[in-house]
Coordinates of C-alpha atoms in Angstrom, one line a residue:
X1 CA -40.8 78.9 -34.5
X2 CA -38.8 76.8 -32.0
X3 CA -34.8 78.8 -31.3
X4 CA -32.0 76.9 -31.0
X5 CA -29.9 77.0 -27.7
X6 CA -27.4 80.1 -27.2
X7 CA -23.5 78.5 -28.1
X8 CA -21.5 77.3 -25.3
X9 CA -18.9 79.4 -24.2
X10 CA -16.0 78.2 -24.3
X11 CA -11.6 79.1 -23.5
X12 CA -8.7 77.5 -24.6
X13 CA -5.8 77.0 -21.9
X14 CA -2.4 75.8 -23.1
X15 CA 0.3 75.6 -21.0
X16 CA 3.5 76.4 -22.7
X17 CA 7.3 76.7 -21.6
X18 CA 9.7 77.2 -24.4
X19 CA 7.9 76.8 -26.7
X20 CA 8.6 79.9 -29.6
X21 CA 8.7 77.5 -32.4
X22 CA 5.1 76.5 -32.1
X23 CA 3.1 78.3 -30.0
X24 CA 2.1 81.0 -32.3
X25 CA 0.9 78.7 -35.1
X26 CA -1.0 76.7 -32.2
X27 CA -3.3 79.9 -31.1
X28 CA -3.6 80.7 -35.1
X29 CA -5.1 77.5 -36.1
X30 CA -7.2 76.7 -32.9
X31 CA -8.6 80.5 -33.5
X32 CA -9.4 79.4 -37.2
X33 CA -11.1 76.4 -35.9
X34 CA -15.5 76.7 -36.4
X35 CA -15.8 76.5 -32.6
X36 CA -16.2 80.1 -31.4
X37 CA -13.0 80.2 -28.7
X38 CA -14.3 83.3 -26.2
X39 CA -10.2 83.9 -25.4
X40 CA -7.2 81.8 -25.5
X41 CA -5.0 81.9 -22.5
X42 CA -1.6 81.0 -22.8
X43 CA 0.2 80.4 -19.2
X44 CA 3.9 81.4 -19.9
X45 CA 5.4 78.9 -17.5
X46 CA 8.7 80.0 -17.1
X47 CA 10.2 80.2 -20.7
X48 CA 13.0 81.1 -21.7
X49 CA 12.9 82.1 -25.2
X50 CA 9.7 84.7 -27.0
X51 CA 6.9 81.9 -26.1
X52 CA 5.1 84.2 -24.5
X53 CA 5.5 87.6 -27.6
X54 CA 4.7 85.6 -30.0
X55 CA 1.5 83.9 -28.3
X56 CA 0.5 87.9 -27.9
X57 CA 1.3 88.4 -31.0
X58 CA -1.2 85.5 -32.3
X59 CA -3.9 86.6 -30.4
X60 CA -3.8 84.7 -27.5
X61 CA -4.3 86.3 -23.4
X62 CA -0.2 85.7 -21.9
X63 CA -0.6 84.5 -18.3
X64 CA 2.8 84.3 -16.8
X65 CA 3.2 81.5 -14.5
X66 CA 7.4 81.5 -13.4
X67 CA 7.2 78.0 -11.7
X68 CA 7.8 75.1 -13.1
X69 CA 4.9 72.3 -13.6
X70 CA 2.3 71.7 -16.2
X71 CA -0.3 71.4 -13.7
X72 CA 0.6 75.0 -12.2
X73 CA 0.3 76.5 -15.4
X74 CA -3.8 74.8 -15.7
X75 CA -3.8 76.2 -12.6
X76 CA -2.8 79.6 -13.1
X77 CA -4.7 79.6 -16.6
X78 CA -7.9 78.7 -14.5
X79 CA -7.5 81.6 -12.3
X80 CA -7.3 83.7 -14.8
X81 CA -10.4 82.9 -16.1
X82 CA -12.6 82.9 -12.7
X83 CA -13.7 85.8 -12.4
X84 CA -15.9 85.9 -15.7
X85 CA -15.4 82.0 -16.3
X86 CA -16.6 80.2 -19.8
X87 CA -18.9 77.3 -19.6
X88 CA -16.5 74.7 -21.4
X89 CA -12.7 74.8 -20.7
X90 CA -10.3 73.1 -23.2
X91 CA -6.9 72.2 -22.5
X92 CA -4.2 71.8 -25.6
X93 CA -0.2 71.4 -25.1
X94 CA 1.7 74.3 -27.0
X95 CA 4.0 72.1 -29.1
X96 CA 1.3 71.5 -32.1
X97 CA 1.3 68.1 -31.7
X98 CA -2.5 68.3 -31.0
X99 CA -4.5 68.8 -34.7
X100 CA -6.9 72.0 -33.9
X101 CA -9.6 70.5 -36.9
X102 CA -10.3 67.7 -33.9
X103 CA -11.4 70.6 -31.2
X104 CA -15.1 70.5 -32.8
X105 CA -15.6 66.9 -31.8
X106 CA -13.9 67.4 -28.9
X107 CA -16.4 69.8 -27.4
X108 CA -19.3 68.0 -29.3
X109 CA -20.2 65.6 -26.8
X110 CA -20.3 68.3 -23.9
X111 CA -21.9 71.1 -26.0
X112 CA -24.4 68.7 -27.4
X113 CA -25.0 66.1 -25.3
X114 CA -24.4 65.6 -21.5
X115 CA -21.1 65.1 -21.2
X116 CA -19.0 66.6 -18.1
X117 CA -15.6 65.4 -19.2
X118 CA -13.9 65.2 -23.0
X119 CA -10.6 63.0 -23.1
X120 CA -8.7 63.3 -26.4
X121 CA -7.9 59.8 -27.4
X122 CA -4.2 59.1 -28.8
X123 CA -4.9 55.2 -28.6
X124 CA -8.0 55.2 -30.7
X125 CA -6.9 57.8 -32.9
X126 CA -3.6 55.2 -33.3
X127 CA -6.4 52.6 -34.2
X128 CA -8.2 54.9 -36.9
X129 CA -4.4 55.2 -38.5
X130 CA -4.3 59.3 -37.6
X131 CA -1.2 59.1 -35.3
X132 CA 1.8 60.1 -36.7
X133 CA 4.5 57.2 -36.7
X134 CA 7.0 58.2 -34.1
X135 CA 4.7 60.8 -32.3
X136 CA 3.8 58.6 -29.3
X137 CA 6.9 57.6 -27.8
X138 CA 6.6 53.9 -26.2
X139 CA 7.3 55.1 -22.2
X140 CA 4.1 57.3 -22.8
X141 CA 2.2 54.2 -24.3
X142 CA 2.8 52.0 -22.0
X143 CA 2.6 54.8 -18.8
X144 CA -1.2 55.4 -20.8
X145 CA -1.7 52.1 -20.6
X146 CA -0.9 51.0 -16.9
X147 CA -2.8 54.0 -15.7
X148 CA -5.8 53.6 -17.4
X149 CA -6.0 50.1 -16.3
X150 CA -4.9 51.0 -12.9
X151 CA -8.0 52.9 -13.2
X152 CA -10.8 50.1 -14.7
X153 CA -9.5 47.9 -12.0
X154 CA -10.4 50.4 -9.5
X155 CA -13.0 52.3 -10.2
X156 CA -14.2 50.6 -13.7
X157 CA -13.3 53.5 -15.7
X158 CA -12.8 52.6 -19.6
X159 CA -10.1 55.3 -20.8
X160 CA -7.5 54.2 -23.3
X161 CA -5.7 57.7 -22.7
X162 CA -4.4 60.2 -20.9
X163 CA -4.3 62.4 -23.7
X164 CA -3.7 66.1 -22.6
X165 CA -6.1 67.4 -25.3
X166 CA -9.7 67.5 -23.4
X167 CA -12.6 69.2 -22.7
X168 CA -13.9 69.6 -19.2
X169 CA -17.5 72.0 -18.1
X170 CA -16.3 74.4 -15.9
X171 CA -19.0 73.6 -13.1
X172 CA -17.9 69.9 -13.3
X173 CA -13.8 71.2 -12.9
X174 CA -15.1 73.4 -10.1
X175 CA -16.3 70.2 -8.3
X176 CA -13.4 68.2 -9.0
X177 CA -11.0 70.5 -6.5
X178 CA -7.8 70.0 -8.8
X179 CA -4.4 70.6 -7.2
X180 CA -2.0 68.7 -8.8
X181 CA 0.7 70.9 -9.6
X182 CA 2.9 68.7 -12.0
X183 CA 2.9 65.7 -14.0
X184 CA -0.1 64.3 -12.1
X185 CA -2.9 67.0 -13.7
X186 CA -4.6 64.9 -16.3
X187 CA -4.6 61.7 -14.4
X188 CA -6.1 63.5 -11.3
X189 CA -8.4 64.9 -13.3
X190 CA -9.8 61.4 -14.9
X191 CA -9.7 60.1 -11.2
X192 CA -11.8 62.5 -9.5
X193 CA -14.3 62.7 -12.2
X194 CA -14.7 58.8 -11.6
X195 CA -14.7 59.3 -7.9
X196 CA -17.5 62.6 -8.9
X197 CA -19.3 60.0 -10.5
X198 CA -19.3 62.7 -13.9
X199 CA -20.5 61.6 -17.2
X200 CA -17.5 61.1 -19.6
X201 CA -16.2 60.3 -23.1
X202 CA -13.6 60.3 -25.2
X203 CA -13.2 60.7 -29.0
X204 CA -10.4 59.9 -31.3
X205 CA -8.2 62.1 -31.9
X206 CA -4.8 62.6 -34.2
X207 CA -1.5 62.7 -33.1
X208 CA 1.5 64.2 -34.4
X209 CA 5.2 64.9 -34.1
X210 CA 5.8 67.8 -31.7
X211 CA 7.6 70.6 -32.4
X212 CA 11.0 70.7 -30.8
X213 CA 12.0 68.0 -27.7
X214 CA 9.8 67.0 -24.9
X215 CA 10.2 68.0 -21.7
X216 CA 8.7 64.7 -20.4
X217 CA 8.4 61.7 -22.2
X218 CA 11.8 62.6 -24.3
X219 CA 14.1 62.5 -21.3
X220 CA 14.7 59.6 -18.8
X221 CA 14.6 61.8 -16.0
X222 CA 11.1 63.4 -17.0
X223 CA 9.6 59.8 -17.9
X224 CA 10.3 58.6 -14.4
X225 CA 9.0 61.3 -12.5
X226 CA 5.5 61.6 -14.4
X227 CA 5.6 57.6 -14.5
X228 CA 5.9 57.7 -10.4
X229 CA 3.8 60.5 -10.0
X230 CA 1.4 58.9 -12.0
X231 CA 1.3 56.2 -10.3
X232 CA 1.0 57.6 -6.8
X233 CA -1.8 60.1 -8.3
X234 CA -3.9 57.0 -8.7
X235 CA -2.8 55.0 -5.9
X236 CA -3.4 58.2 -3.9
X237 CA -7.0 58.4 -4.5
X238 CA -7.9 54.4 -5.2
X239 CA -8.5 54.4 -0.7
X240 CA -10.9 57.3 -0.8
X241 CA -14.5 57.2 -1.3
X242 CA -16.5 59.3 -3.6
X243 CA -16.4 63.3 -3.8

């Protein structure tokens, strides 16, 4: 009688920096979710509130990370898990405006098919009528938008999104060398897994109202610096050749 395939392992990162209000409810719900989550780090980055007691308290591992940067926090949340690393990584933001019932078909095209790369799509999820009115702020629409077709034009890459919810096999992130450090991490990431050549997809997904203010797209001073350092992510790697 023929045995089905062991589960995937799999770990939840999510970056977090002030983020009490939410955080707590985000590691509950992604732990209640039917994909078996081998840990869920949350990388502390810096708060200045009881982010990282009440993520304990929730169940999640706390990584501290004092500096700054959502892509230093990835960082720091991959290091953690090196040394004994999962097959599939996921990434979440800590604010709740990602909807844990979508992290099933997230990993489903990885787990079950042969997929390297997940990206959570915002813009098709906004097309099936699961985005919350309000929750995707036009500056990070239209900064979606120019990157990803920054991107087709380049290197023929179809995304509609730079959404930061997303699955990624840890063999495939190892090969990808990441080092962005700030507002650059998920654009690098869909970059360099063209330039890698991985095999990709994305997957609607919904979209809601985030708990307290954003530290990016809700200020004019955070939109301009992701939007540049966006763009020079991109234009950064559109003269090299492939990894």
């Amino acid at each position: 009688m023929p045995t089905s395939p062991p589960a995937a392992s799999i770990a939840l990162v999510i970056p977090a920096r002030d983020e009490q209000a939410s955080v707590g409810a985000v590691v509950a719900e992604m732990q209640a979710q039917p994909v078996p989550l081998i840990v869920v780090v949350v990388v502390d980055n810096g708060s200045r509130d009881a982010t990282a007691s009440r993520a304990r308290a929730a169940g999640a591992t706390v990584v501290s990370e004092p500096r700054a940067g959502y892509g230093r926090a990835c960082l720091a949340g991959l290091a953690h898990l090196a040394p004994d690393p999962p097959q599939v990584v996921v990434f979440a933001d800590a604010d709740r405006s990602d909807d844990p019932a979508d992290l099933a078909a997230l990993v489903a095209p990885i787990t079950q098919g042969d997929n390297d790369l997940v990206i959570g799509s915002r813009r098709l999820g906004q097309l099936a009528g699961r985005v919350e009115p309000g929750a995707l702020l036009p500056q990070a629409r239209w900064g979606n938008a120019l990157a990803c077709a920054l991107m087709r034009m380049r290197w023929g890459g179809r995304f509609t999104d730079l959404g930061p919810f997303r699955a990624i096999r840890w063999d495939a992130l190892e090969r990808l060398g990441m080092a962005d450090e700030t507002f650059g991490w998920t654009v690098e990431m869909q970059v360099r897994a063209l330039r890698a050549g991985l095999g990709w997809a994305e997957v609607p997904v919904a979209y809601r109202r985030r708990v307290g203010r954003s530290k990016i797209s809700g200020t004019v001073n955070g939109t301009v610096r992701a939007g540049a350092k966006i763009l020079w992510t991109v234009g950064a790697h559109a003269l090299r050749g492939p990894l």
